[in-house]
Short mmCIF file of C-alpha atoms in Angstrom, two decimals:
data_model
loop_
_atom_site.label_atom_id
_atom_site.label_comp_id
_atom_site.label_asym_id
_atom_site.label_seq_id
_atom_site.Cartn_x
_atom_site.Cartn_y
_atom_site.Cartn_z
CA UNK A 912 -11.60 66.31 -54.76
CA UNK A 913 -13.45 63.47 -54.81
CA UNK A 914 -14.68 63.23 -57.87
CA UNK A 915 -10.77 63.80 -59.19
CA UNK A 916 -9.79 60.30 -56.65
CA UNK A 917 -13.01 58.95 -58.82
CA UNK A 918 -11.46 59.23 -62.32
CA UNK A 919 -7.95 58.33 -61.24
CA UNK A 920 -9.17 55.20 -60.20
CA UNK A 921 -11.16 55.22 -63.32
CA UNK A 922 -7.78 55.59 -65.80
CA UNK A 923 -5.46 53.14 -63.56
CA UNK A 924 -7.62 50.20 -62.27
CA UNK A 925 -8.89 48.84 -65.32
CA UNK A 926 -5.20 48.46 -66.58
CA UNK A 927 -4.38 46.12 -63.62
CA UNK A 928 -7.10 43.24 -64.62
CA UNK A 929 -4.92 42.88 -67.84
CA UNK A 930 -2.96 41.19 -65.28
CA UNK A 931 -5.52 38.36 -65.56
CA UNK A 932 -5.22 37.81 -69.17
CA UNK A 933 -2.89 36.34 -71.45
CA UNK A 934 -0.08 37.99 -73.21
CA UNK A 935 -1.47 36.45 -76.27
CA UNK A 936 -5.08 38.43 -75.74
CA UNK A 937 -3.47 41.70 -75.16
CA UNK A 938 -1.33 41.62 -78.14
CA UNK A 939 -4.07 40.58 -80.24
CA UNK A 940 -6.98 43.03 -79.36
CA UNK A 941 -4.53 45.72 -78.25
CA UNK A 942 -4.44 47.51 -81.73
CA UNK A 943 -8.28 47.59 -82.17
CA UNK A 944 -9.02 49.17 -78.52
CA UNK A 945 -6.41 51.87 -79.58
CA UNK A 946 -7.93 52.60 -82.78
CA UNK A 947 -11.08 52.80 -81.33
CA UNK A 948 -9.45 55.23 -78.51
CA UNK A 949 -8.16 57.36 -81.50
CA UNK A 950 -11.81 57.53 -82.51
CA UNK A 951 -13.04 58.38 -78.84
CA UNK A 952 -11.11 60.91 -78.74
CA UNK A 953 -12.10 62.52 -82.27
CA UNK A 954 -15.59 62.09 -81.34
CA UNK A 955 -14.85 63.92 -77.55
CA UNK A 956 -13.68 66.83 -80.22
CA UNK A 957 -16.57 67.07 -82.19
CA UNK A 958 -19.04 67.24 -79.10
CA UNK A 959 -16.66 70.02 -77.61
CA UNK A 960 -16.88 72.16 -80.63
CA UNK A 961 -21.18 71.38 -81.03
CA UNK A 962 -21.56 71.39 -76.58
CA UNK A 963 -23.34 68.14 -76.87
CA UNK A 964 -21.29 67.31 -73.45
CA UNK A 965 -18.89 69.43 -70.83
CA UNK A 966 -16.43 67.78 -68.77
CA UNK A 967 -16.33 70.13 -65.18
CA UNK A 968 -14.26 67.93 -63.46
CA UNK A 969 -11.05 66.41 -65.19
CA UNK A 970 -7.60 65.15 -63.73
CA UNK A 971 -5.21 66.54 -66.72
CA UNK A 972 -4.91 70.00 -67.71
CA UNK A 973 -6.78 69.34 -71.59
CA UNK A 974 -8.68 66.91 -70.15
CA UNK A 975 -11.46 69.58 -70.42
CA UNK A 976 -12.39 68.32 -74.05
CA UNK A 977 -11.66 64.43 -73.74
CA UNK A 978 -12.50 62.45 -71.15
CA UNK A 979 -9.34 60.75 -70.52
CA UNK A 980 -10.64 58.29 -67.87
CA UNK A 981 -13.23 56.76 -70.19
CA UNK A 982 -10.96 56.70 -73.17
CA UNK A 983 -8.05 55.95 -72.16
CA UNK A 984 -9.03 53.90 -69.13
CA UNK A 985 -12.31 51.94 -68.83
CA UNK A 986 -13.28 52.41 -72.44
CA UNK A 987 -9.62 50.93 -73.77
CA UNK A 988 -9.32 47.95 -71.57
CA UNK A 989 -13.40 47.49 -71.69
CA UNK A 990 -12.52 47.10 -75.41
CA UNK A 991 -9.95 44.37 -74.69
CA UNK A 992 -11.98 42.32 -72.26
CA UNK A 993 -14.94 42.72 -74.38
CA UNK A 994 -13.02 41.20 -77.52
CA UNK A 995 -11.29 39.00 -75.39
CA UNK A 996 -14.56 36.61 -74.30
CA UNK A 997 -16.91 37.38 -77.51
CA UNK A 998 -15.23 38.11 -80.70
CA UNK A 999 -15.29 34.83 -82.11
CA UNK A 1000 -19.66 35.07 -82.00
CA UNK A 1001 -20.54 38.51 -83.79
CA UNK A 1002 -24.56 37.68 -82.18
CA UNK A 1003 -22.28 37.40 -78.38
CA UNK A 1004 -20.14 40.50 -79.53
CA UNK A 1005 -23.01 42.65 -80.55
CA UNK A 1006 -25.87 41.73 -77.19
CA UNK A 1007 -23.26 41.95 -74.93
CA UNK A 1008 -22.14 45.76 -76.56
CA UNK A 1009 -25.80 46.63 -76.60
CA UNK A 1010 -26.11 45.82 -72.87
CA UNK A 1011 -22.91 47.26 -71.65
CA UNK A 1012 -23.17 50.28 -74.09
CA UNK A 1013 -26.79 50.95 -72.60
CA UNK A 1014 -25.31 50.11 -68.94
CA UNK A 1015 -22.69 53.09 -69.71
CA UNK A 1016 -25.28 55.22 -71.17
CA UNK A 1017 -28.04 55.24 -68.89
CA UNK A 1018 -26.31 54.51 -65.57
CA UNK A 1019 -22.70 55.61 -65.40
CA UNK A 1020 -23.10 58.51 -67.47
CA UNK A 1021 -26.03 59.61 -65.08
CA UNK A 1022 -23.94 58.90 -62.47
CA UNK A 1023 -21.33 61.11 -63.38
CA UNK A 1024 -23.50 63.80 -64.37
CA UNK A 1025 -25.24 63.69 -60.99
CA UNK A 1026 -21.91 63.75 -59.58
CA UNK A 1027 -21.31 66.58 -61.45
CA UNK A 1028 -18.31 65.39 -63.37
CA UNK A 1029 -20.06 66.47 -66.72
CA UNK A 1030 -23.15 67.35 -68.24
CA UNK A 1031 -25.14 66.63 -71.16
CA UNK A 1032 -26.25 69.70 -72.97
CA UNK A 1033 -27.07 68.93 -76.82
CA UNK A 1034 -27.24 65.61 -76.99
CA UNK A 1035 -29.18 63.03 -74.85
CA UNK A 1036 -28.07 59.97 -73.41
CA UNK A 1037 -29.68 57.70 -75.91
CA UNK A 1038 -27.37 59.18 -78.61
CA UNK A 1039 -24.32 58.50 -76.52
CA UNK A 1040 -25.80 54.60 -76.48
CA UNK A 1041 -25.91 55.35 -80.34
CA UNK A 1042 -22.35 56.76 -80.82
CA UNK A 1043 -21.19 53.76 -78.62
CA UNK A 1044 -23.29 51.08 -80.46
CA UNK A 1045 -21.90 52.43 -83.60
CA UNK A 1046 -18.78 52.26 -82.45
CA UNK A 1047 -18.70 48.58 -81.25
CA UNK A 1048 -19.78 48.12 -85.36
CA UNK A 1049 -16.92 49.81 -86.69
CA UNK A 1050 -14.60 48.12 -84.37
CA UNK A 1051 -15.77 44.71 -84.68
CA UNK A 1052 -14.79 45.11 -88.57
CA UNK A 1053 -11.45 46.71 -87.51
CA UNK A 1054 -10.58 43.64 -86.04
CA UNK A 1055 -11.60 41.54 -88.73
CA UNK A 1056 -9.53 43.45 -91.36
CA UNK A 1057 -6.71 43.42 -88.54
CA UNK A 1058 -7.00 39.57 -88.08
CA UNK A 1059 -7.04 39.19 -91.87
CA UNK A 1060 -3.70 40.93 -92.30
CA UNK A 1061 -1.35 38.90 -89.73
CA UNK A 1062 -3.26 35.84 -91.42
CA UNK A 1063 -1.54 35.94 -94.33
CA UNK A 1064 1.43 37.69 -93.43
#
């Protein structure tokens, strides 16, 4: 029970310190934390089907395959704060990814598994840090294509 009051908290708070931003920042790094929810939740797939990772505690009924609080919670407006303070310095953008990536990684994720939310099976936490480092790549280019486009429109 808990652990389900855990991951609610987990989905809802982090959309209440968008409260402390500007409209402006929202609107502008809104698209790239959804795309990069979209791929969250393709990547949640592909662990289900090869075990890397099992969710035993989850607060939606198909939340057994994505982790909804991390994507769609912490993970989505992470993205947004993240963007918000460092995206105009790629060096900023990528140190501070690398340490909250390897903060997420090696601390939360052991949290959770010691809490006995999930557990890692075929895949260990340093290639979680990988998938998420990779991520933060593909996302920072996202945005540049996306900033690009209402440029010149």
């Amino acid at each position: 029970m808990l652990n389900q009051v855990l991951l609610w908290i987990g989905l809802i708070a982090p959309w209440f310190t968008l409260f402390f931003m500007k409209t402006d920042s929202i609107k502008r790094y809104m698209p790239v934390s959804v795309f990069v929810s979209l791929l969250l939740t393709i990547i949640y797939e592909i662990a289900y089907t090869f075990e890397w990772w099992t969710l035993k505690v989850y607060i939606v009924p198909w939340g057994f395959i994505t982790n909804v609080t991390f994507v769609y919670g912490i993970f989505l407006i992470g993205t947004i704060w993240i963007f918000h303070f460092t995206y105009r310095n790629f060096k900023v953008y990528l140190i501070t990814n690398s340490i909250v990536d390897a903060i997420f990684a090696f601390g939360f994720l052991q949290l959770t598994e010691w809490l006995g939310v999930d557990e890692f099976v075929n895949l260990p936490l340093w290639g979680a840090y990988l998938i998420m480092l990779s991520l933060a790549f593909i996302i920072y280019f996202y945005q540049r294509w996306q900033e690009g486009i209402f440029r010149t429109n």
